[in-house]
mmCIF file of C-alpha atoms and ligand atoms in Angstrom:
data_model
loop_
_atom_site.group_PDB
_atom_site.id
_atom_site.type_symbol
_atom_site.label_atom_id
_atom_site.label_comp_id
_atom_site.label_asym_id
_atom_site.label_seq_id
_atom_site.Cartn_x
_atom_site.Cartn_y
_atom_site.Cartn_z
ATOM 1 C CA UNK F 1492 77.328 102.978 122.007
ATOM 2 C CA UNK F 1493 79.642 103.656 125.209
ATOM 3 C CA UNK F 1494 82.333 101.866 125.310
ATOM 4 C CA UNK F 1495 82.182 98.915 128.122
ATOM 5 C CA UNK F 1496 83.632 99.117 131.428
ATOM 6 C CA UNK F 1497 87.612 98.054 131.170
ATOM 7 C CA UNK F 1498 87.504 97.618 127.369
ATOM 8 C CA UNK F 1499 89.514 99.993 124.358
ATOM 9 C CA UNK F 1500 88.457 100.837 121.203
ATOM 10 C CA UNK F 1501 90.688 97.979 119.283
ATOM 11 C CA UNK F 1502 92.153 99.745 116.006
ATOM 12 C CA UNK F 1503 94.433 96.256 115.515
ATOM 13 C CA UNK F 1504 94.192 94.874 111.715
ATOM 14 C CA UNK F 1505 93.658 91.923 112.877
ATOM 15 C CA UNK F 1506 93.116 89.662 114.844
ATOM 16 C CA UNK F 1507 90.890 92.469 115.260
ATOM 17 C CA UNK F 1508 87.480 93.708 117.257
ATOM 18 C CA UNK F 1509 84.576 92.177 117.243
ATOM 19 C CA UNK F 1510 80.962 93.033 118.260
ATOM 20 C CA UNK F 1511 80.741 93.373 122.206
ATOM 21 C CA UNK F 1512 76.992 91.788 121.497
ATOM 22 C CA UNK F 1513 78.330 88.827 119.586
ATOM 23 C CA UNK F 1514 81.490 88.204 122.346
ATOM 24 C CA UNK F 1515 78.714 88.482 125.386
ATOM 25 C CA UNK F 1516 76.159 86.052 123.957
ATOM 26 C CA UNK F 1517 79.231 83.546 123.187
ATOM 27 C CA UNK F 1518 80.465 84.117 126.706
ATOM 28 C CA UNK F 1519 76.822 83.520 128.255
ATOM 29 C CA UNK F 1520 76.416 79.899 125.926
ATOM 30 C CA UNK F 1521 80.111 78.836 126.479
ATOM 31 C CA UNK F 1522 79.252 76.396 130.036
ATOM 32 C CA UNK F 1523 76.483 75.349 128.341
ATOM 33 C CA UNK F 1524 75.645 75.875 124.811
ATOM 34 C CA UNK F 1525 72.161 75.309 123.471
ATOM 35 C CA UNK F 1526 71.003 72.958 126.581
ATOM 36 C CA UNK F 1527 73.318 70.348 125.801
ATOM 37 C CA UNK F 1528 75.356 70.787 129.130
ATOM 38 C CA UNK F 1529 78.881 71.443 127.379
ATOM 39 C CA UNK F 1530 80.661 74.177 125.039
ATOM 40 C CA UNK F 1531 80.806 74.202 121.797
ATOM 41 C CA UNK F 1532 84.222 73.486 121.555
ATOM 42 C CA UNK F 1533 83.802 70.377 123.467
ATOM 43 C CA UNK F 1534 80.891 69.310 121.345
ATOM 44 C CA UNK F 1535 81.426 66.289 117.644
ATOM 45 C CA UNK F 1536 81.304 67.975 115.139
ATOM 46 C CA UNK F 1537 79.143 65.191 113.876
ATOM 47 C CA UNK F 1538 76.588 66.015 116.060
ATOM 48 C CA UNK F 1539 73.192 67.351 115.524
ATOM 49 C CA UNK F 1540 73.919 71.273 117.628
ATOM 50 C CA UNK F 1541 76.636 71.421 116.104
ATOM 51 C CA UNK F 1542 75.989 70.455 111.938
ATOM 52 C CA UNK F 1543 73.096 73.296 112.706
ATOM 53 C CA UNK F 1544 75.385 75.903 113.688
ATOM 54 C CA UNK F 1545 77.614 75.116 110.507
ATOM 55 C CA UNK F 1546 74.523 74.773 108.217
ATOM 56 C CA UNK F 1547 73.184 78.164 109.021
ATOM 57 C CA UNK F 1548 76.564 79.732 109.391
ATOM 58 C CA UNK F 1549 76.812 78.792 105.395
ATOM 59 C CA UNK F 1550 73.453 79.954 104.870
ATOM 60 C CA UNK F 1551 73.613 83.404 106.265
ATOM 61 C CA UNK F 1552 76.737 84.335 104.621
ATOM 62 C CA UNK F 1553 75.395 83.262 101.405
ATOM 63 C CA UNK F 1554 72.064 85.157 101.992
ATOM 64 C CA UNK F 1555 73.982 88.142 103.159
ATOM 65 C CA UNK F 1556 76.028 87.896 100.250
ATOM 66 C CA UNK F 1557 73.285 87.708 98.082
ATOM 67 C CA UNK F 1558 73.823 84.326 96.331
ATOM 68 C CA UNK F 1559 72.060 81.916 95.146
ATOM 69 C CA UNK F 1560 72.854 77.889 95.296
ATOM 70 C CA UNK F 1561 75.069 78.054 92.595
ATOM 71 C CA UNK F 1562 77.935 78.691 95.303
ATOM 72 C CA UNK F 1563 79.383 77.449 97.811
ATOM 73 C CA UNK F 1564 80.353 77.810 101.103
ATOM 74 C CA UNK F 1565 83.749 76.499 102.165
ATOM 75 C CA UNK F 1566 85.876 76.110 105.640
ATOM 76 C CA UNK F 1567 89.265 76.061 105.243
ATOM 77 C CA UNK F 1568 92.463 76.696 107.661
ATOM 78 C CA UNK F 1569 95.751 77.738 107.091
ATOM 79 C CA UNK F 1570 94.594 80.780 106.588
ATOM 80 C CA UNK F 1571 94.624 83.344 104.088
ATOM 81 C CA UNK F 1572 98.309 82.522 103.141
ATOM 82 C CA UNK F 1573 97.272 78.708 102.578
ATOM 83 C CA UNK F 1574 94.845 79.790 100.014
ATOM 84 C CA UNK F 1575 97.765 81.896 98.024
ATOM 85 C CA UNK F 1576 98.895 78.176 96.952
ATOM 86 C CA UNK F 1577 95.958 76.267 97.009
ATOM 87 C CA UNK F 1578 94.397 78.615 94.254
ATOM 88 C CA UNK F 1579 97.296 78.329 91.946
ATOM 89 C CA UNK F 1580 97.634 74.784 92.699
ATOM 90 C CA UNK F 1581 93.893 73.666 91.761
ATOM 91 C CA UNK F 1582 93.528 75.824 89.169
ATOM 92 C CA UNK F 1583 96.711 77.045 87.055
ATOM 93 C CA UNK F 1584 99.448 75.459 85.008
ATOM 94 C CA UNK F 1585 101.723 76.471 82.499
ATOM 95 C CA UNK F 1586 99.531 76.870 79.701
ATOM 96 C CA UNK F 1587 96.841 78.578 81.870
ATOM 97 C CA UNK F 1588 98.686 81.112 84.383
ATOM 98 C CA UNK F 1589 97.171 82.492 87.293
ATOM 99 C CA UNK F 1590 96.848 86.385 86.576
ATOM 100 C CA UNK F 1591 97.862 88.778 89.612
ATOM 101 C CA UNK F 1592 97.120 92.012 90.245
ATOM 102 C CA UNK F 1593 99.733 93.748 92.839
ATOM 103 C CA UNK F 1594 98.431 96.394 94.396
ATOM 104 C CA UNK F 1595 100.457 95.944 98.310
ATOM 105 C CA UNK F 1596 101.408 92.897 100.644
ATOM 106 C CA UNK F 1597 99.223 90.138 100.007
ATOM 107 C CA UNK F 1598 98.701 90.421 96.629
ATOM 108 C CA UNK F 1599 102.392 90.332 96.333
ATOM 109 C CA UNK F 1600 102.158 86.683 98.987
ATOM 110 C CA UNK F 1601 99.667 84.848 96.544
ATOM 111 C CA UNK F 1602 101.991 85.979 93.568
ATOM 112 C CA UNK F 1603 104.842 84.663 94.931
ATOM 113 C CA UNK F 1604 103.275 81.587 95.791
ATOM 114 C CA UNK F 1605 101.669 81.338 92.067
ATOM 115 C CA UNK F 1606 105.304 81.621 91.232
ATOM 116 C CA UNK F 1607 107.068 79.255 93.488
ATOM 117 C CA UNK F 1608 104.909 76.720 91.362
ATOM 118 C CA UNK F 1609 106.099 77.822 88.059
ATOM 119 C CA UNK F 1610 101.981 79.061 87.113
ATOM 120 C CA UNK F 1611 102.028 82.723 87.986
ATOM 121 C CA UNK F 1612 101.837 86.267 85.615
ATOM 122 C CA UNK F 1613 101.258 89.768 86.699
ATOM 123 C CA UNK F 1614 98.757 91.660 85.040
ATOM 124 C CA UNK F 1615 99.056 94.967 86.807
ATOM 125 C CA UNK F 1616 101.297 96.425 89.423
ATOM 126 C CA UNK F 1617 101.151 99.667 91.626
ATOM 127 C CA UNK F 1618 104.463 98.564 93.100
ATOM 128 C CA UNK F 1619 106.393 100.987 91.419
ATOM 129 C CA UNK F 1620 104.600 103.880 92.317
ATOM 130 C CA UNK F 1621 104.911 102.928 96.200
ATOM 131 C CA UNK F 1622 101.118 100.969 96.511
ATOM 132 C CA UNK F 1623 99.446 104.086 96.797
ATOM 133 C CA UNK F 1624 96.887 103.125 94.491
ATOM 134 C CA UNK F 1625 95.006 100.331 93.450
ATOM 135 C CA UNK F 1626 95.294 99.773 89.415
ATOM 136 C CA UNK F 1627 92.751 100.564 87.611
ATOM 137 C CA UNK F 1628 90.513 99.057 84.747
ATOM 138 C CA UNK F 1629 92.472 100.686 81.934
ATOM 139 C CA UNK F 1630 95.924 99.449 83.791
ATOM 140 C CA UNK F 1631 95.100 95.768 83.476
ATOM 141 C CA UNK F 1632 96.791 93.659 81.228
ATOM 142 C CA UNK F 1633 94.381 90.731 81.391
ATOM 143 C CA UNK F 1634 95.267 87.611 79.449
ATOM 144 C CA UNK F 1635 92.390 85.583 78.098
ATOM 145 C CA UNK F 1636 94.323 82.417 78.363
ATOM 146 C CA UNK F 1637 94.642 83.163 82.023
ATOM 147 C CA UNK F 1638 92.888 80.426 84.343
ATOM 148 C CA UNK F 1639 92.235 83.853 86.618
ATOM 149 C CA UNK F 1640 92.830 86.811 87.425
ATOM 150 C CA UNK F 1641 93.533 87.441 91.496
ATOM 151 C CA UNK F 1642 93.198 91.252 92.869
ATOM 152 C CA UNK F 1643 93.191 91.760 96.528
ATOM 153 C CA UNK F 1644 90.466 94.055 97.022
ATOM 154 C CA UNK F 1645 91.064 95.574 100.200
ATOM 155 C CA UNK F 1646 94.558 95.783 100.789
ATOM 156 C CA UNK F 1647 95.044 95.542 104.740
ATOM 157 C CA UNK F 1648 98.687 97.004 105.400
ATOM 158 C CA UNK F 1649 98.537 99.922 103.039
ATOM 159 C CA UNK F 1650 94.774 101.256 103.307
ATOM 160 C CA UNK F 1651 93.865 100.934 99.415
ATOM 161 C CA UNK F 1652 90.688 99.341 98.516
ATOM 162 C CA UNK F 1653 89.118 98.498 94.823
ATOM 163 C CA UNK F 1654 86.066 100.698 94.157
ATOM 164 C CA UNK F 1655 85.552 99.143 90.804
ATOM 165 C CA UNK F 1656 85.152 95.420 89.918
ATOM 166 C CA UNK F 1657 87.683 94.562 87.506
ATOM 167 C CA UNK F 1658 85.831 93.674 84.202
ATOM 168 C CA UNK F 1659 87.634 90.463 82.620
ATOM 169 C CA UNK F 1660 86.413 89.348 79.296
ATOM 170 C CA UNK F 1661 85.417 85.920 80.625
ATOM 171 C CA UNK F 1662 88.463 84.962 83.010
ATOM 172 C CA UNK F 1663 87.458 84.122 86.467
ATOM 173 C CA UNK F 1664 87.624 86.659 88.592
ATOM 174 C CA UNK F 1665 89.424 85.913 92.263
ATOM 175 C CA UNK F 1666 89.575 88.394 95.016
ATOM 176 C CA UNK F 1667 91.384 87.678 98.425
ATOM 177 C CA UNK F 1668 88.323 89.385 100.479
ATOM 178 C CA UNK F 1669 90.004 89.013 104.101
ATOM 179 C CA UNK F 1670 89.852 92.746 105.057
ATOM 180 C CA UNK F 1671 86.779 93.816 103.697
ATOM 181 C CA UNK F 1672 84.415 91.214 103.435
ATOM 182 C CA UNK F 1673 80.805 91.836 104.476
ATOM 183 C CA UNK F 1674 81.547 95.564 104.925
ATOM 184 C CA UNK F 1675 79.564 96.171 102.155
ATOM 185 C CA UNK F 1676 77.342 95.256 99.312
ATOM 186 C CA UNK F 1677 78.958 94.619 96.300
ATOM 187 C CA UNK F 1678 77.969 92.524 93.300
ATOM 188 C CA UNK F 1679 79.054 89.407 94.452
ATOM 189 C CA UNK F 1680 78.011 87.550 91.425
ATOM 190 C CA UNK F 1681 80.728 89.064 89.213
ATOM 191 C CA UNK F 1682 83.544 87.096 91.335
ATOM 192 C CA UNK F 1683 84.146 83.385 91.031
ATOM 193 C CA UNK F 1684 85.923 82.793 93.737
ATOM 194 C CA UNK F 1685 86.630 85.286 96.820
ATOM 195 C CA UNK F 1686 87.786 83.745 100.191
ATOM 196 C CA UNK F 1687 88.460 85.507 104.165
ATOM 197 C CA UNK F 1688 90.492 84.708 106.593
ATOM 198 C CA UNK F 1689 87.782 85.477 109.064
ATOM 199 C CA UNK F 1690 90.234 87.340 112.008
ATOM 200 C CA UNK F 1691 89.895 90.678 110.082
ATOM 201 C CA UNK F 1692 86.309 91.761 109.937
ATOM 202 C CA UNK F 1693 84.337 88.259 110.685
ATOM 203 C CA UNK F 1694 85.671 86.675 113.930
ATOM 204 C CA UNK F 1695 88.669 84.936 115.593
ATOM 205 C CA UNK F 1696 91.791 83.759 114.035
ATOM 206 C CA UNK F 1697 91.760 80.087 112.129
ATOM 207 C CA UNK F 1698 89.258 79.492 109.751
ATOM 208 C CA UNK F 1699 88.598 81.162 105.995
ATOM 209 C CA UNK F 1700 85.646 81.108 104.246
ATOM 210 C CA UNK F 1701 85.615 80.949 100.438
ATOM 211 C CA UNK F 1702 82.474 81.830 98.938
ATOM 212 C CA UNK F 1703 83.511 79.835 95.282
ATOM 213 C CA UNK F 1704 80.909 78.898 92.079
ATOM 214 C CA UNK F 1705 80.607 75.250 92.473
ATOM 215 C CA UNK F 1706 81.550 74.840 88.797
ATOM 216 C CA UNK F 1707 84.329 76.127 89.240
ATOM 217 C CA UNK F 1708 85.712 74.018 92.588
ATOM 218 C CA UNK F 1709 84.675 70.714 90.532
ATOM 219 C CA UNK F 1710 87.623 71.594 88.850
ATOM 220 C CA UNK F 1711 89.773 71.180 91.646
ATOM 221 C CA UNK F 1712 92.966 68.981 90.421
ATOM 222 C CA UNK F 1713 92.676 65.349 91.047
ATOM 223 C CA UNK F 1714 96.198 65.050 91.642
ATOM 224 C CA UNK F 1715 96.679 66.800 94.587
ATOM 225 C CA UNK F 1716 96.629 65.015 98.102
ATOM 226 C CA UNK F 1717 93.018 65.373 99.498
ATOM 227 C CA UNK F 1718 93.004 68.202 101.900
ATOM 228 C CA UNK F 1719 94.496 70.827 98.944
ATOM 229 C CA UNK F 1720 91.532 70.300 96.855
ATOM 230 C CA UNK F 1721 88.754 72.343 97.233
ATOM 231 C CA UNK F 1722 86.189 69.759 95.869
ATOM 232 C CA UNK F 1723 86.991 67.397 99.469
ATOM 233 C CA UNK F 1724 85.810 70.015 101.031
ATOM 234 C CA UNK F 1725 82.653 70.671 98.344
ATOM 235 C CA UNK F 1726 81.797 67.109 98.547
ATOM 236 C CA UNK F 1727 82.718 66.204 102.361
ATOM 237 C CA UNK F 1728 80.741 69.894 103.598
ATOM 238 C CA UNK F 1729 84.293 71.017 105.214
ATOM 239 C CA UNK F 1730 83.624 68.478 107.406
ATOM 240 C CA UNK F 1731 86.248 66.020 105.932
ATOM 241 C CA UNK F 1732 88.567 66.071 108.568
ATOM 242 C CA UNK F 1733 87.357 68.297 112.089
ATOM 243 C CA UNK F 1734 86.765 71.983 111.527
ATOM 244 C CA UNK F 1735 87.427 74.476 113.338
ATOM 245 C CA UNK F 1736 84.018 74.699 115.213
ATOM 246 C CA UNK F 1737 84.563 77.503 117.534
ATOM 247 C CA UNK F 1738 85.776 80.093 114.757
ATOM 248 C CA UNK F 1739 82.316 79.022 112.532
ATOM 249 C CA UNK F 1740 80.444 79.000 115.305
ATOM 250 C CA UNK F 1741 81.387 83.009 116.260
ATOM 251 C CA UNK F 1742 81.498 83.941 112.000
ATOM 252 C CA UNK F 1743 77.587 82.401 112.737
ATOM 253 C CA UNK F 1744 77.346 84.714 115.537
ATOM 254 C CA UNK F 1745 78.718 87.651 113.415
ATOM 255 C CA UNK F 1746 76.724 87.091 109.943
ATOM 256 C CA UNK F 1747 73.836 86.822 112.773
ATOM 257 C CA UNK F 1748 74.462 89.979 114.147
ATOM 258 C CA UNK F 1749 75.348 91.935 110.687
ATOM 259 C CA UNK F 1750 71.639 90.877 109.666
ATOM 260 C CA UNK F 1751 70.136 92.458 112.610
ATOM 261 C CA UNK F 1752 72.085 95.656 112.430
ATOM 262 C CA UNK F 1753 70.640 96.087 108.771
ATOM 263 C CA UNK F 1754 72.503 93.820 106.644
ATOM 264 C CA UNK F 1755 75.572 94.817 104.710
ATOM 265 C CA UNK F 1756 73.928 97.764 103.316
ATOM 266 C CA UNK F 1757 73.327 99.324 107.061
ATOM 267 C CA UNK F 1758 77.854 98.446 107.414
ATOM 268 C CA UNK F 1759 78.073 100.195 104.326
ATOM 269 C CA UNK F 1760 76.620 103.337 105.895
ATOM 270 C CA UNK F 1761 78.351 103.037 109.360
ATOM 271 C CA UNK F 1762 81.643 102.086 107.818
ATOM 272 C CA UNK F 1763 81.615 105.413 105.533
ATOM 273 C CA UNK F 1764 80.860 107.490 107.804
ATOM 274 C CA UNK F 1765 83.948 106.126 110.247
ATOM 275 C CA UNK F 1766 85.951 106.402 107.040
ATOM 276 C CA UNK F 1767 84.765 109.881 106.443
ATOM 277 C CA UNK F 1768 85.779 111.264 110.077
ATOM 278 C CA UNK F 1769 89.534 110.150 109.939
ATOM 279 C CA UNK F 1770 89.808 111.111 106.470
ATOM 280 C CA UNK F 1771 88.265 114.659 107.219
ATOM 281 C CA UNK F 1772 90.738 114.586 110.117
ATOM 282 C CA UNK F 1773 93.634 114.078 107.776
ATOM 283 C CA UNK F 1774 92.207 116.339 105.070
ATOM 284 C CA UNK F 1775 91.658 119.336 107.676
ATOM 285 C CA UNK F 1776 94.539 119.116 109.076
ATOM 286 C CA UNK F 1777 96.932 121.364 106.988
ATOM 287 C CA UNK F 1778 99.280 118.289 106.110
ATOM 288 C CA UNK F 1779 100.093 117.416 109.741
ATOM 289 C CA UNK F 1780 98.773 113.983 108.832
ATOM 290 C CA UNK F 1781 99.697 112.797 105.326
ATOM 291 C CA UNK F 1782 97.199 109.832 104.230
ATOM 292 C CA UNK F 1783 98.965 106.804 102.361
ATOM 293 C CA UNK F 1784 96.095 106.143 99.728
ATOM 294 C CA UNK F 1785 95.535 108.044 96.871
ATOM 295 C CA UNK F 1786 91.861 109.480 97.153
ATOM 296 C CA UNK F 1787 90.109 107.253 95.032
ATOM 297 C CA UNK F 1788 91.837 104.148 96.344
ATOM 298 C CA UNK F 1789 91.312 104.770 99.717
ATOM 299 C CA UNK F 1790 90.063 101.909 102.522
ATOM 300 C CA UNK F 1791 86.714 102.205 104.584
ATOM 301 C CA UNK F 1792 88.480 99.341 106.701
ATOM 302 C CA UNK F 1793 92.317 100.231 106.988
ATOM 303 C CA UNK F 1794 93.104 104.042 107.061
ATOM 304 C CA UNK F 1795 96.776 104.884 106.838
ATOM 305 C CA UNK F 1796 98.771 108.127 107.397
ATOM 306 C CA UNK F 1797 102.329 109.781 108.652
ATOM 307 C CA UNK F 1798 102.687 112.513 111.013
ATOM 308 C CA UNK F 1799 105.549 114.958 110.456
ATOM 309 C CA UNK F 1800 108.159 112.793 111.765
ATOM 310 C CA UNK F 1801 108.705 109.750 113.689
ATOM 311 C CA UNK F 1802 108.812 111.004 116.946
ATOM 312 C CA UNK F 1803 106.021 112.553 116.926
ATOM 313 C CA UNK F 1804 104.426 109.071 115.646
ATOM 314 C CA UNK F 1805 105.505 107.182 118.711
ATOM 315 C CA UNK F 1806 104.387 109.856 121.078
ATOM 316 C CA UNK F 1807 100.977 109.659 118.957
ATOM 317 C CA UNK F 1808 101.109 106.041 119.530
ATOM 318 C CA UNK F 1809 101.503 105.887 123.524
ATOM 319 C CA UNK F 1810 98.639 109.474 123.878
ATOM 320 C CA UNK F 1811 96.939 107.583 121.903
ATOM 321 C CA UNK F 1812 96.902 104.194 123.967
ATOM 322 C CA UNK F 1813 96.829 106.497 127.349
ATOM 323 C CA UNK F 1814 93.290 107.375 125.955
ATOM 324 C CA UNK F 1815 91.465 103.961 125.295
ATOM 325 C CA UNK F 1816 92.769 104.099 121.408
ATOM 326 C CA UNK F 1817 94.497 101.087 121.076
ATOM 327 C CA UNK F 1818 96.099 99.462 118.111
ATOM 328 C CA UNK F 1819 97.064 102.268 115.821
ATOM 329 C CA UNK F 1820 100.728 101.777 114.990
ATOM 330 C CA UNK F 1821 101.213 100.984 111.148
ATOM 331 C CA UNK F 1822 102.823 98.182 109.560
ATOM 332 C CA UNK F 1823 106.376 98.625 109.421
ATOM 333 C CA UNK F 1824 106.561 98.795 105.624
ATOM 334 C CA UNK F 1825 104.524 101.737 105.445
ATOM 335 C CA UNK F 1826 105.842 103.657 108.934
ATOM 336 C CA UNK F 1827 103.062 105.694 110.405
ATOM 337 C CA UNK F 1828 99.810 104.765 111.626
ATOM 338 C CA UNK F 1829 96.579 102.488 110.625
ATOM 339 C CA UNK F 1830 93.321 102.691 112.293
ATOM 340 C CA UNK F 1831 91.210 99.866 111.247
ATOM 341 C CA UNK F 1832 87.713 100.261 111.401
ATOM 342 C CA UNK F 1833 85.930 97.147 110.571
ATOM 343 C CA UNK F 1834 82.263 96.224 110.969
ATOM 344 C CA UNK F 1835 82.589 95.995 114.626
ATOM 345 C CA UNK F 1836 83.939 99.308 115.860
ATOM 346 C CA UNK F 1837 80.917 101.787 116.596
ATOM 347 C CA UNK F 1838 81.064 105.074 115.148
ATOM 348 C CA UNK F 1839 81.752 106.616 118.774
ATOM 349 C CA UNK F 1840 85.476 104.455 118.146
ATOM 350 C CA UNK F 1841 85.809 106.463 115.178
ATOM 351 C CA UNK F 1842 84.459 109.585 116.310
ATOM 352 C CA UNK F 1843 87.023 109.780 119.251
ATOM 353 C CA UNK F 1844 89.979 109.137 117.485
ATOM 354 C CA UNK F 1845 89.575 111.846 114.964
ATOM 355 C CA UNK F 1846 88.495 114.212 118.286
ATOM 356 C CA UNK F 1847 92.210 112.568 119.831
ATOM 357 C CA UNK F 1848 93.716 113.887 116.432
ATOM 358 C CA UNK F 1849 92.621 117.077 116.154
ATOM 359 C CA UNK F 1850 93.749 117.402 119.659
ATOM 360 C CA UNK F 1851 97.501 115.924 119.059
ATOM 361 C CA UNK F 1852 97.995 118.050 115.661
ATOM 362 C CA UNK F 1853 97.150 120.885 118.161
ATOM 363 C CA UNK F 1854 99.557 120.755 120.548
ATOM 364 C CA UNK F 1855 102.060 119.648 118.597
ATOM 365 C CA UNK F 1856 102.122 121.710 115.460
HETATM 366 C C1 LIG P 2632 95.665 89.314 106.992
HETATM 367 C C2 LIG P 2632 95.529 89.123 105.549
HETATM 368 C C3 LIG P 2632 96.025 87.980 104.903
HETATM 369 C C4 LIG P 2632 96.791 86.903 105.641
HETATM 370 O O1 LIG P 2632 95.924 86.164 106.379
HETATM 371 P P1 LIG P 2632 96.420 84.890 107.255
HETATM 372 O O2 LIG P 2632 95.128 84.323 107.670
HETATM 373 O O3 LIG P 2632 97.249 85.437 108.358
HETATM 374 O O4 LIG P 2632 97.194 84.003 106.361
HETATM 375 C C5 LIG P 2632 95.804 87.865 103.554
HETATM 376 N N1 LIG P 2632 95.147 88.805 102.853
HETATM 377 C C6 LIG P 2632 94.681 89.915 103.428
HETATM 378 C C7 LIG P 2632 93.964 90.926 102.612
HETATM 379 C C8 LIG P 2632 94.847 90.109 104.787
HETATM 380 O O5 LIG P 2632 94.383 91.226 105.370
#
């Protein structure tokens, strides 16, 4: 696809791009959506247009996901970083500690929220080793009296991604999703609990969707004030206290649009292949560009990597920028740059940033 008149190809993490189809049809409906002579963001939410967008929004991701109505659908704010303490608040306690898995930023957030609260344990780490892998099976010390165990499974700032699904003799399994979810098919079923902040792969910034078992949210504590427990939201549809319409109205729009592209099995492809070109450019180029992520960790969504000094990485920053690729600074905690390539950016995005690479190492090596 060519890239639109006055648009970039948008590497940022996040708040991130999203499909040019799926921001055109919301522009066309947002004077008047659905006939009813007003946007959707000016529309009750206890209204008729509006429960339908939130119905099927729920209903797509679940079909997409592959899951039956033994789960739930939940919309939450406060994003991602809310959910680090609402998890350990529902569902841990002394005697039953929420698990962690470290493997980079986030995962490190929800522990330290787990923590704050007295309830958190760590059951692997890659910390030590500089996050340059995600642990695997044989490095996790799962407790069976653990109420979970939490693994981020695509880890956003440092480009490592789980390529496994950690087995856990029976304790819940919890994965912080936010960068990777809907990229790909994965056995959903296996998790008990995985939740998005949707500004990464699945639309604008302030909503998160947890996809939970509905067993397990019953569980929510009963003595936490009403808008920490998941089961208000269970019970009440999210629609306890005003949601955040316009964000589930464009995740709606997204789910809507993965399904005609193929489903998650047709991202799967795309995303690979977009994976494979910046990878090949790192791989081919003779160590000019050092990748962050051990090869068997490594992201489809966040791709990470150092040039030979920092100079050079500014002055790959600004080229960069100068040629439509916006976005591809790295965090500051790993130095370097980040390309994320989410559902949304064609292969064309991905394709002419490796070209732009080959080119820098070229004339500056
Ligand atoms: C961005 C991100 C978060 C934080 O999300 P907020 O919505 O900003 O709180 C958490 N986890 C992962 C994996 C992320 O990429």
């Amino acid at each position: 696809m060519k890239l639109e008149a006055n648009r970039v190809y948008n590497f940022n993490p996040g708040p991130a791009t999203l499909p040019i189809e799926v921001l055109k049809e919301a522009q066309s409906e947002f004077l008047n959506f659905n006939k009813n002579g007003m946007s959707i963001v000016e529309i009750s939410h206890r209204s008729k247009p509006y429960e339908e967008v939130h119905a099927q929004t729920k209903s797509d991701v679940l079909e997409l996901m592959q899951l039956g109505d033994d789960y739930e659908v939940l919309f939450i704010q406060g994003g991602a970083s809310l959910q680090f303490a609402m998890i350990p608040m529902n569902f841990a306690s002394a005697e039953h500690k929420g698990s962690y898995v470290l493997s980079g930023t986030f995962s490190s957030n929800a522990y330290k929220e787990a923590n704050i609260l007295g309830v958190g344990e760590i059951a692997a780490s890659s910390k030590e080793t500089g996050f340059h892998h995600v642990p695997n099976q044989s490095e996790l010390k799962i407790n069976p009296d653990a109420a979970y165990l939490h693994v981020c499974y695509n880890n956003t700032i440092y480009g490592t991604e789980f390529h496994y699904i950690p087995g856990t003799n029976g304790v819940p399994l919890f994965a912080d999703m936010s960068s990777d979810m809907l990229s790909r098919p994965i056995d959903f079923k296996k998790f008990d609990f995985i939740y998005a902040g949707v500004q990464k792969n699945l639309g604008p910034a302030g909503v998160v969707l947890v996809v939970a078992k509905k067993s397990l949210i019953e569980k929510s504590r009963d003595t936490l004030p009403t808008m920490l427990r998941y089961d208000t939201f269970y019970k009440k549809d999210s629609l306890y206290n005003t949601p955040p319409e316009f964000c589930i109205y464009m995740v709606g729009k997204v789910a809507k649009w993965i399904k005609s592209q193929g489903g998650l099995s047709a991202m799967a492809e795309r995303n690979a292949k977009k994976a494979k070109l910046l990878y090949d450019a790192i791989d081919n180029s003779n160590g000019f560009y050092r990748g962050h992520a051990d090869k068997d960790s490594r992201s489809f969504m966040n791709v990470t990597f150092r040039l030979p000094n920092e100079e050079l990485e500014k002055k790959f920053v600004a080229e960069a920028a100068a040629n439509n690729l916006c976005g591809v600074k790295g965090h500051r905690s790993v130095g370097g740059m980040r390309a994320s390539i989410y559902n949304a950016m064609p292969i064309e995005g991905a394709a002419t940033l490796a070209e732009f690479m080959e080119q820098f190492k070229n004339h500056n090596s």
